[in-house]
Amino acid sequence: MRVLQQYKGQLTPADAADGMNAAITNAKRLAEDANLLFGRGRYPTASSLAILSLEEQGKCAILRELLTASSDNEIADCWKRYRRHTDKNYFALLPDYVRKGAWRLHHFRDLFVPETESERAAFDAVKQLGLYTDCCGNCHWAAPSEVVEQPLAAVIVPLASTLSENREPVTVKELDLWCLHMRGGLTREHLLNWCAAMVSAGLKPASYMDGMRKFTEGSSGTPTLGELSII
């Protein structure tokens, strides 16, 4: 079997739309498979597939960032993060933030800071332990059925399902507008200008603008691409 070479260059809006829609479709498939396995009591594998679904959804923000990358170093960094698991599984942390009262954009900023790397790494470990045996601690052999149990699966599988079901296909026009309004920097003003353009183009209802204005109230500084992926 011939090994395919990984692409590491710039993307056009059409390229990015294709990649984002492929990820969205695959995320939905993985979430559906996770639900089937959860219903059969296969909690470890269901959890692993659910986390893979969240990773697929996490790719979309990075592909969006690639569209506004302005240097070879920025492009290389985007592809590195696109293929690094812990840069894509941040959605797994959402339930804890929502339980703590997060409901506006700036409340989710800490999802993407280095301090949450260990939490994201823990979910990557869960994904691995849901599929493989391993030797942990003081030479303890960990089996998936002993490590990943129903309570965790009962949180992560519905989360993957909910997020994948609510994702709309991405259009080239949407990404053209993104490039137009975001190349000047990721600011709240530019984000709201993009939202207004989406409404004007008929890609979003009029209520979208009001919702986004309220959701981003209180945001200071420059939003991260990760934050914008919550939108």
Coordinates of N, CA and C in Angstrom, one line a residue:
M1 N 0.8 -1.2 0.0 CA 0.0 0.0 0.0 C 0.9 1.2 0.0
R2 N 0.6 2.2 -0.9 CA 1.4 3.4 -1.0 C 1.0 4.4 0.1
V3 N 2.0 4.9 0.8 CA 1.8 5.9 1.9 C 1.6 7.2 1.3
L4 N 0.4 7.9 1.6 CA 0.2 9.2 1.0 C 1.0 10.3 1.8
Q5 N 1.5 11.2 1.0 CA 2.3 12.3 1.6 C 1.3 13.4 2.2
Q6 N 1.6 13.8 3.4 CA 0.7 14.8 4.0 C 0.9 16.2 3.4
Y7 N -0.2 16.9 3.1 CA -0.1 18.2 2.5 C 0.2 19.2 3.6
K8 N 1.1 20.2 3.3 CA 1.4 21.2 4.3 C 1.4 22.6 3.8
G9 N 0.7 22.9 2.7 CA 0.8 24.2 2.1 C -0.5 25.1 2.4
Q10 N -0.6 26.2 1.7 CA -1.7 27.1 1.9 C -3.0 26.5 1.3
L11 N -4.1 27.0 1.8 CA -5.4 26.6 1.3 C -6.2 27.7 0.7
T12 N -7.0 27.4 -0.3 CA -8.0 28.3 -0.8 C -9.3 28.1 0.0
P13 N -10.2 29.1 -0.1 CA -11.5 28.9 0.5 C -12.2 27.6 0.1
A14 N -12.1 27.3 -1.2 CA -12.7 26.0 -1.7 C -12.0 24.8 -1.0
D15 N -10.7 24.8 -1.0 CA -10.0 23.7 -0.3 C -10.4 23.6 1.1
A16 N -10.4 24.7 1.8 CA -10.8 24.7 3.3 C -12.2 24.2 3.5
A17 N -13.1 24.6 2.6 CA -14.5 24.2 2.7 C -14.6 22.7 2.6
D18 N -13.9 22.1 1.6 CA -13.9 20.7 1.4 C -13.4 20.0 2.6
G19 N -12.3 20.5 3.2 CA -11.7 19.8 4.4 C -12.6 19.9 5.6
M20 N -13.2 21.1 5.8 CA -14.1 21.2 6.9 C -15.3 20.4 6.8
N21 N -15.9 20.3 5.6 CA -17.1 19.5 5.4 C -16.8 18.0 5.6
A22 N -15.6 17.6 5.1 CA -15.2 16.2 5.3 C -15.0 15.9 6.8
A23 N -14.5 16.8 7.6 CA -14.3 16.6 9.0 C -15.7 16.6 9.7
I24 N -16.6 17.5 9.3 CA -17.9 17.5 9.9 C -18.7 16.2 9.6
T25 N -18.6 15.7 8.4 CA -19.3 14.5 8.0 C -18.7 13.3 8.8
N26 N -17.4 13.2 8.9 CA -16.8 12.1 9.6 C -17.0 12.2 11.1
A27 N -17.1 13.4 11.6 CA -17.4 13.6 13.1 C -18.8 13.0 13.4
K28 N -19.7 13.3 12.5 CA -21.1 12.7 12.7 C -21.1 11.2 12.6
R29 N -20.4 10.7 11.6 CA -20.3 9.2 11.5 C -19.7 8.6 12.8
L30 N -18.6 9.1 13.3 CA -18.0 8.6 14.5 C -18.9 8.7 15.7
A31 N -19.6 9.8 15.8 CA -20.6 10.0 16.9 C -21.7 9.0 16.8
E32 N -22.2 8.7 15.6 CA -23.2 7.7 15.5 C -22.8 6.3 15.8
D33 N -21.5 6.0 15.4 CA -20.9 4.7 15.8 C -20.8 4.6 17.3
A34 N -20.3 5.7 17.9 CA -20.2 5.7 19.4 C -21.5 5.5 20.1
N35 N -22.6 6.1 19.6 CA -23.9 5.8 20.1 C -24.3 4.4 20.0
L36 N -24.1 3.8 18.9 CA -24.4 2.4 18.7 C -23.7 1.5 19.7
L37 N -22.4 1.7 19.9 CA -21.6 1.0 20.9 C -22.0 1.2 22.3
F38 N -22.4 2.5 22.6 CA -22.8 2.8 23.9 C -24.1 2.0 24.3
G39 N -25.0 1.9 23.3 CA -26.2 1.2 23.5 C -26.0 -0.3 23.8
R40 N -24.9 -0.8 23.3 CA -24.5 -2.2 23.5 C -23.6 -2.4 24.8
G41 N -23.4 -1.3 25.5 CA -22.6 -1.4 26.7 C -21.1 -1.5 26.4
R42 N -20.7 -1.1 25.2 CA -19.3 -1.1 24.9 C -18.7 0.3 25.2
Y43 N -18.6 0.6 26.5 CA -18.3 2.0 26.9 C -16.9 2.4 26.5
P44 N -15.9 1.6 26.6 CA -14.5 2.1 26.3 C -14.4 2.5 24.8
T45 N -14.9 1.6 23.9 CA -14.7 1.9 22.5 C -15.7 3.1 22.1
A46 N -16.8 3.1 22.7 CA -17.7 4.3 22.5 C -17.1 5.6 22.9
S47 N -16.4 5.6 24.0 CA -15.7 6.8 24.5 C -14.6 7.2 23.5
S48 N -13.8 6.2 23.1 CA -12.7 6.5 22.1 C -13.3 7.1 20.8
L49 N -14.3 6.5 20.3 CA -14.9 7.1 19.1 C -15.5 8.5 19.3
A50 N -16.1 8.7 20.4 CA -16.6 10.0 20.7 C -15.5 11.1 20.8
I51 N -14.4 10.7 21.4 CA -13.3 11.7 21.4 C -12.7 11.9 20.0
L52 N -12.7 10.9 19.2 CA -12.2 11.1 17.8 C -13.2 12.0 17.1
S53 N -14.5 11.9 17.4 CA -15.5 12.7 16.7 C -15.2 14.2 17.1
L54 N -14.9 14.4 18.4 CA -14.6 15.8 18.9 C -13.4 16.3 18.2
E55 N -12.4 15.5 18.0 CA -11.1 15.9 17.4 C -11.4 16.3 15.9
E56 N -12.2 15.5 15.2 CA -12.6 15.9 13.8 C -13.2 17.3 13.8
Q57 N -14.1 17.5 14.8 CA -14.8 18.8 14.8 C -13.8 19.9 15.1
G58 N -12.8 19.6 15.9 CA -11.8 20.6 16.3 C -10.9 21.0 15.1
K59 N -10.9 20.2 14.1 CA -10.0 20.6 12.9 C -10.5 21.8 12.2
C60 N -11.9 22.1 12.3 CA -12.5 23.2 11.5 C -11.9 24.5 11.9
A61 N -11.6 24.8 13.2 CA -11.1 26.1 13.6 C -9.7 26.2 13.0
I62 N -8.9 25.2 13.0 CA -7.5 25.3 12.5 C -7.5 25.5 11.0
L63 N -8.4 24.9 10.3 CA -8.5 25.1 8.8 C -8.9 26.5 8.5
R64 N -9.8 27.0 9.4 CA -10.2 28.4 9.2 C -9.0 29.4 9.4
E65 N -8.2 29.0 10.4 CA -7.0 29.8 10.7 C -6.0 29.8 9.5
L66 N -5.9 28.7 8.9 CA -5.0 28.5 7.7 C -5.3 29.5 6.6
L67 N -6.6 29.9 6.5 CA -7.0 30.8 5.4 C -6.4 32.2 5.6
T68 N -6.2 32.6 6.9 CA -5.6 33.9 7.1 C -4.1 33.9 7.5
A69 N -3.5 32.7 7.5 CA -2.1 32.6 7.8 C -1.3 33.5 6.7
S70 N -0.4 34.3 7.2 CA 0.3 35.2 6.3 C 1.8 34.9 6.1
S71 N 2.3 33.8 6.7 CA 3.7 33.5 6.6 C 3.9 31.9 6.5
D72 N 5.0 31.5 6.0 CA 5.3 30.1 6.0 C 5.3 29.5 7.4
N73 N 5.8 30.2 8.4 CA 5.8 29.7 9.7 C 4.4 29.5 10.3
E74 N 3.5 30.4 10.0 CA 2.2 30.3 10.5 C 1.5 29.1 9.8
I75 N 1.7 29.0 8.5 CA 1.1 27.8 7.8 C 1.6 26.5 8.4
A76 N 2.9 26.4 8.6 CA 3.5 25.2 9.2 C 3.0 24.9 10.6
D77 N 2.8 26.0 11.4 CA 2.2 25.8 12.7 C 0.8 25.3 12.7
C78 N 0.0 25.8 11.8 CA -1.4 25.4 11.6 C -1.5 23.9 11.3
W79 N -0.6 23.4 10.4 CA -0.7 22.0 10.0 C -0.2 21.1 11.1
K80 N 0.8 21.6 11.9 CA 1.3 20.9 13.0 C 0.2 20.7 14.0
R81 N -0.6 21.7 14.3 CA -1.7 21.6 15.3 C -2.9 20.8 14.7
Y82 N -3.0 20.9 13.4 CA -4.1 20.1 12.7 C -3.9 18.6 13.0
R83 N -2.6 18.2 13.1 CA -2.3 16.8 13.2 C -1.9 16.4 14.6
R84 N -2.0 17.3 15.6 CA -1.7 17.0 17.0 C -3.0 16.9 17.7
H85 N -3.2 15.7 18.4 CA -4.5 15.4 18.9 C -5.0 16.4 20.0
T86 N -4.1 16.8 20.9 CA -4.5 17.6 22.0 C -4.8 19.1 21.6
D87 N -4.5 19.4 20.4 CA -5.0 20.8 19.9 C -6.3 20.7 19.2
K88 N -6.9 19.5 19.2 CA -8.2 19.4 18.5 C -9.3 18.8 19.4
N89 N -9.0 18.4 20.7 CA -10.0 17.7 21.5 C -10.5 18.6 22.6
Y90 N -10.4 19.9 22.5 CA -10.8 20.8 23.5 C -12.3 20.8 23.8
F91 N -13.1 20.4 22.8 CA -14.5 20.3 23.0 C -14.9 19.3 24.2
A92 N -14.0 18.4 24.5 CA -14.2 17.4 25.6 C -14.3 18.2 26.9
L93 N -13.7 19.4 27.0 CA -13.7 20.1 28.3 C -15.0 20.9 28.5
L94 N -15.8 21.1 27.4 CA -16.9 22.0 27.5 C -17.9 21.7 28.6
P95 N -18.3 20.4 28.9 CA -19.3 20.2 30.0 C -18.9 20.8 31.3
D96 N -17.6 20.7 31.7 CA -17.1 21.3 32.9 C -17.3 22.8 32.9
Y97 N -17.0 23.4 31.8 CA -17.1 24.9 31.7 C -18.5 25.4 31.8
V98 N -19.4 24.6 31.1 CA -20.8 25.0 31.1 C -21.4 24.8 32.5
R99 N -21.0 23.7 33.2 CA -21.4 23.5 34.6 C -21.0 24.6 35.5
K100 N -19.8 25.2 35.2 CA -19.3 26.3 36.0 C -19.9 27.7 35.7
G101 N -20.8 27.7 34.7 CA -21.6 28.9 34.3 C -21.1 29.6 33.1
A102 N -20.2 29.0 32.3 CA -19.7 29.7 31.1 C -20.9 29.8 30.1
W103 N -21.0 31.0 29.5 CA -22.1 31.1 28.5 C -21.8 32.2 27.5
R104 N -20.6 33.0 27.7 CA -20.2 34.0 26.8 C -18.8 33.6 26.3
L105 N -18.4 34.2 25.2 CA -17.2 33.8 24.5 C -16.0 33.9 25.4
H106 N -15.8 35.0 26.1 CA -14.6 35.1 27.0 C -14.6 34.1 28.1
H107 N -15.7 33.5 28.5 CA -15.7 32.5 29.5 C -15.0 31.2 29.1
F108 N -14.8 31.0 27.8 CA -14.2 29.8 27.2 C -12.7 30.0 26.9
R109 N -12.2 31.2 27.2 CA -10.8 31.5 26.8 C -9.8 30.5 27.3
D110 N -10.1 30.1 28.6 CA -9.1 29.2 29.3 C -9.1 27.8 28.7
L111 N -10.1 27.4 27.8 CA -10.1 26.1 27.2 C -8.8 25.9 26.4
F112 N -8.2 27.0 25.9 CA -7.2 26.9 24.9 C -5.8 27.4 25.3
V113 N -5.7 27.6 26.6 CA -4.4 28.1 27.1 C -3.5 26.9 27.5
P114 N -2.2 27.1 27.6 CA -1.3 25.9 27.9 C -1.7 25.2 29.2
E115 N -2.3 25.9 30.2 CA -2.6 25.3 31.4 C -3.6 24.2 31.3
T116 N -4.4 24.2 30.3 CA -5.4 23.1 30.1 C -4.8 21.9 29.3
E117 N -3.5 22.0 28.9 CA -2.9 21.0 28.1 C -3.0 19.6 28.8
S118 N -2.8 19.6 30.1 CA -2.8 18.3 30.9 C -4.2 17.7 30.8
E119 N -5.2 18.6 30.9 CA -6.6 18.0 30.8 C -6.9 17.5 29.4
R120 N -6.4 18.2 28.4 CA -6.6 17.7 27.0 C -5.8 16.4 26.8
A121 N -4.6 16.3 27.4 CA -3.8 15.1 27.3 C -4.5 14.0 28.0
A122 N -5.2 14.2 29.1 CA -5.9 13.2 29.8 C -7.0 12.6 28.9
F123 N -7.7 13.4 28.1 CA -8.7 12.8 27.2 C -8.1 12.1 26.1
D124 N -6.9 12.5 25.7 CA -6.2 11.7 24.6 C -5.8 10.4 25.2
A125 N -5.4 10.3 26.5 CA -5.1 9.1 27.1 C -6.3 8.2 27.2
V126 N -7.4 8.8 27.6 CA -8.7 8.0 27.6 C -9.0 7.4 26.3
K127 N -8.8 8.2 25.2 CA -9.0 7.6 23.9 C -8.2 6.4 23.6
Q128 N -6.9 6.5 24.0 CA -6.0 5.4 23.8 C -6.4 4.2 24.7
L129 N -6.7 4.4 25.9 CA -7.0 3.4 26.9 C -8.3 2.7 26.6
G130 N -9.2 3.4 25.8 CA -10.4 2.8 25.4 C -10.3 1.7 24.3
L131 N -9.1 1.7 23.7 CA -8.8 0.8 22.6 C -7.7 -0.2 22.9
Y132 N -6.7 0.2 23.7 CA -5.5 -0.6 23.9 C -5.3 -1.0 25.4
T133 N -4.7 -2.1 25.7 CA -4.2 -2.4 27.0 C -2.9 -1.7 27.1
D134 N -2.5 -1.4 28.4 CA -1.2 -0.8 28.7 C -0.8 -1.1 30.1
C135 N 0.5 -0.9 30.3 CA 1.1 -1.1 31.6 C 1.3 0.2 32.3
C136 N 0.6 0.4 33.4 CA 0.6 1.7 34.1 C 1.0 1.6 35.5
G137 N 1.3 2.8 36.1 CA 1.6 2.8 37.5 C 2.7 1.8 37.9
N138 N 2.5 1.0 39.0 CA 3.5 0.1 39.4 C 3.3 -1.3 38.8
C139 N 3.5 -1.2 37.4 CA 3.4 -2.4 36.6 C 2.0 -3.0 36.7
H140 N 1.0 -2.2 36.6 CA -0.4 -2.6 36.5 C -0.9 -2.7 35.1
W141 N -1.4 -3.8 34.7 CA -1.9 -4.0 33.3 C -3.3 -3.5 33.2
A142 N -3.5 -2.4 32.5 CA -4.8 -1.8 32.4 C -5.6 -2.3 31.1
A143 N -6.8 -2.8 31.3 CA -7.6 -3.2 30.2 C -8.7 -2.2 30.0
P144 N -9.1 -1.9 28.7 CA -10.1 -0.9 28.5 C -11.4 -1.0 29.3
S145 N -11.9 -2.2 29.5 CA -13.1 -2.4 30.3 C -12.9 -2.0 31.7
E146 N -11.7 -2.0 32.2 CA -11.5 -1.6 33.6 C -11.2 -0.1 33.8
V147 N -10.8 0.5 32.8 CA -10.3 1.9 32.9 C -11.4 2.9 32.5
V148 N -12.1 2.6 31.3 CA -13.1 3.5 30.8 C -14.5 2.9 31.0
E149 N -15.2 3.5 32.0 CA -16.5 2.9 32.4 C -17.7 3.8 31.9
Q150 N -18.9 3.4 32.3 CA -20.1 4.0 31.8 C -20.3 5.5 32.2
P151 N -19.9 5.9 33.4 CA -20.1 7.3 33.7 C -19.4 8.3 32.8
L152 N -18.2 8.0 32.4 CA -17.5 8.9 31.5 C -18.1 8.8 30.1
A153 N -18.4 7.6 29.6 CA -19.1 7.4 28.3 C -20.4 8.2 28.2
A154 N -21.1 8.2 29.4 CA -22.4 8.8 29.4 C -22.3 10.3 29.3
V155 N -21.2 10.9 29.5 CA -20.9 12.3 29.3 C -20.4 12.6 27.9
I156 N -19.4 11.9 27.5 CA -18.6 12.2 26.3 C -19.4 11.8 25.0
V157 N -20.1 10.7 25.0 CA -20.8 10.3 23.8 C -22.0 11.2 23.5
P158 N -22.8 11.6 24.4 CA -23.9 12.6 24.1 C -23.3 13.9 23.6
L159 N -22.2 14.3 24.2 CA -21.6 15.6 23.8 C -21.2 15.6 22.3
A160 N -20.5 14.5 21.9 CA -20.1 14.3 20.5 C -21.3 14.3 19.6
S161 N -22.3 13.6 20.0 CA -23.5 13.5 19.2 C -24.2 14.9 19.0
T162 N -24.3 15.6 20.1 CA -25.0 16.9 20.1 C -24.2 17.9 19.2
L163 N -22.9 18.0 19.4 CA -22.1 18.9 18.6 C -22.1 18.5 17.1
S164 N -22.0 17.3 16.8 CA -21.9 16.8 15.4 C -23.3 17.0 14.7
E165 N -24.4 16.9 15.4 CA -25.7 17.0 14.8 C -26.0 18.5 14.5
N166 N -25.4 19.4 15.2 CA -25.7 20.8 15.0 C -24.8 21.5 14.1
R167 N -23.8 20.8 13.5 CA -22.9 21.5 12.6 C -23.5 21.6 11.2
E168 N -23.5 22.8 10.6 CA -24.0 23.0 9.3 C -22.8 22.9 8.3
P169 N -23.1 22.5 7.0 CA -22.0 22.5 6.0 C -21.4 23.9 5.9
V170 N -20.1 23.9 5.6 CA -19.4 25.2 5.3 C -19.4 25.5 3.9
T171 N -19.7 26.7 3.5 CA -19.7 27.1 2.1 C -18.5 27.9 1.7
V172 N -18.1 27.9 0.4 CA -17.0 28.7 0.0 C -17.3 30.2 0.2
K173 N -18.5 30.6 0.0 CA -18.9 32.0 0.2 C -18.6 32.4 1.6
E174 N -19.0 31.6 2.6 CA -18.8 31.9 4.0 C -17.3 32.1 4.3
L175 N -16.4 31.3 3.7 CA -15.0 31.4 3.9 C -14.4 32.6 3.1
D176 N -15.0 32.9 2.0 CA -14.5 34.1 1.3 C -14.8 35.3 2.2
L177 N -15.9 35.4 2.8 CA -16.3 36.5 3.7 C -15.3 36.5 4.9
W178 N -15.0 35.3 5.4 CA -14.1 35.2 6.5 C -12.7 35.8 6.2
C179 N -12.2 35.4 5.0 CA -10.9 36.0 4.6 C -11.0 37.5 4.5
L180 N -12.1 38.0 3.9 CA -12.2 39.4 3.7 C -12.2 40.2 5.0
H181 N -12.9 39.7 6.0 CA -13.0 40.4 7.3 C -12.0 40.1 8.4
M182 N -11.4 38.9 8.3 CA -10.5 38.5 9.3 C -9.0 38.6 9.0
R183 N -8.6 39.0 7.8 CA -7.2 39.1 7.5 C -6.6 40.3 8.3
G184 N -7.4 41.2 8.7 CA -6.9 42.3 9.5 C -6.7 42.0 11.0
G185 N -7.0 40.8 11.4 CA -6.8 40.3 12.8 C -8.1 39.8 13.4
L186 N -7.9 39.0 14.3 CA -9.1 38.4 15.0 C -9.5 39.2 16.2
T187 N -10.4 40.2 15.9 CA -11.0 41.1 16.9 C -12.5 40.9 16.9
R188 N -13.1 41.4 18.0 CA -14.5 41.3 18.1 C -15.2 42.1 17.0
E189 N -14.6 43.3 16.7 CA -15.2 44.1 15.7 C -15.2 43.4 14.3
H190 N -14.1 42.8 14.0 CA -14.0 42.1 12.7 C -14.9 40.9 12.7
L191 N -15.0 40.2 13.9 CA -16.0 39.1 14.0 C -17.4 39.5 13.7
L192 N -17.8 40.6 14.3 CA -19.2 41.1 14.1 C -19.4 41.6 12.7
N193 N -18.3 42.2 12.1 CA -18.4 42.6 10.7 C -18.7 41.4 9.8
W194 N -18.0 40.3 10.1 CA -18.2 39.0 9.4 C -19.6 38.5 9.6
C195 N -20.1 38.5 10.8 CA -21.5 38.1 11.1 C -22.5 38.9 10.3
A196 N -22.3 40.2 10.2 CA -23.2 41.1 9.5 C -23.1 40.7 8.0
A197 N -21.9 40.4 7.5 CA -21.8 40.1 6.1 C -22.5 38.7 5.8
M198 N -22.4 37.8 6.8 CA -23.1 36.5 6.6 C -24.6 36.7 6.5
V199 N -25.1 37.6 7.3 CA -26.6 37.9 7.3 C -26.9 38.6 6.0
S200 N -26.1 39.5 5.6 CA -26.4 40.2 4.3 C -26.4 39.3 3.1
A201 N -25.5 38.3 3.2 CA -25.4 37.3 2.1 C -26.5 36.2 2.1
G202 N -27.3 36.3 3.1 CA -28.4 35.3 3.3 C -27.9 33.9 3.8
L203 N -26.7 33.9 4.4 CA -26.1 32.7 4.9 C -26.5 32.4 6.4
K204 N -27.0 33.5 7.0 CA -27.5 33.4 8.4 C -28.7 34.2 8.6
P205 N -29.6 33.9 9.5 CA -30.8 34.7 9.7 C -30.4 36.0 10.4
A206 N -31.4 37.0 10.4 CA -31.1 38.3 11.1 C -30.8 38.1 12.5
S207 N -31.4 37.1 13.2 CA -31.2 36.9 14.6 C -29.7 36.5 15.0
Y208 N -29.0 36.0 14.0 CA -27.6 35.6 14.2 C -26.8 36.8 14.7
M209 N -27.0 37.9 14.1 CA -26.2 39.1 14.5 C -26.4 39.5 15.9
D210 N -27.7 39.6 16.4 CA -28.0 39.9 17.7 C -27.4 38.9 18.7
G211 N -27.6 37.6 18.3 CA -27.0 36.5 19.2 C -25.5 36.6 19.4
M212 N -24.8 36.9 18.3 CA -23.4 37.0 18.3 C -22.9 38.2 19.1
R213 N -23.7 39.3 19.0 CA -23.3 40.5 19.7 C -23.4 40.3 21.2
K214 N -24.4 39.6 21.6 CA -24.6 39.3 23.1 C -23.6 38.2 23.5
F215 N -23.3 37.2 22.7 CA -22.4 36.2 23.1 C -21.0 36.7 23.3
T216 N -20.6 37.7 22.5 CA -19.2 38.2 22.6 C -19.1 39.4 23.5
E217 N -20.2 39.9 24.2 CA -20.1 41.0 25.1 C -19.1 40.7 26.2
G218 N -18.3 41.7 26.6 CA -17.4 41.4 27.7 C -16.0 40.9 27.2
S219 N -15.9 40.5 25.9 CA -14.7 40.0 25.4 C -13.7 41.1 25.3
S220 N -12.5 40.9 25.8 CA -11.4 41.8 25.6 C -10.2 41.2 25.0
G221 N -9.4 42.0 24.3 CA -8.2 41.5 23.6 C -8.6 40.8 22.3
T222 N -7.8 40.0 21.9 CA -8.0 39.3 20.6 C -8.5 37.9 20.9
P223 N -9.6 37.5 20.3 CA -10.1 36.1 20.5 C -9.2 35.1 19.9
T224 N -9.1 33.9 20.4 CA -8.3 32.9 19.7 C -9.2 32.2 18.8
L225 N -8.5 31.5 17.8 CA -9.3 30.7 16.8 C -10.1 29.6 17.6
G226 N -9.5 29.1 18.6 CA -10.2 28.1 19.4 C -11.5 28.6 20.0
E227 N -11.5 29.9 20.5 CA -12.7 30.5 21.1 C -13.7 30.6 20.0
L228 N -13.3 31.1 18.8 CA -14.2 31.3 17.7 C -14.9 30.0 17.2
S229 N -14.2 28.9 17.5 CA -14.8 27.6 17.1 C -16.0 27.2 17.9
I230 N -16.1 27.9 19.1 CA -17.3 27.6 19.9 C -18.6 28.2 19.3
I231 N -18.4 29.2 18.4 CA -19.5 29.9 17.8 C -20.4 29.0 16.9

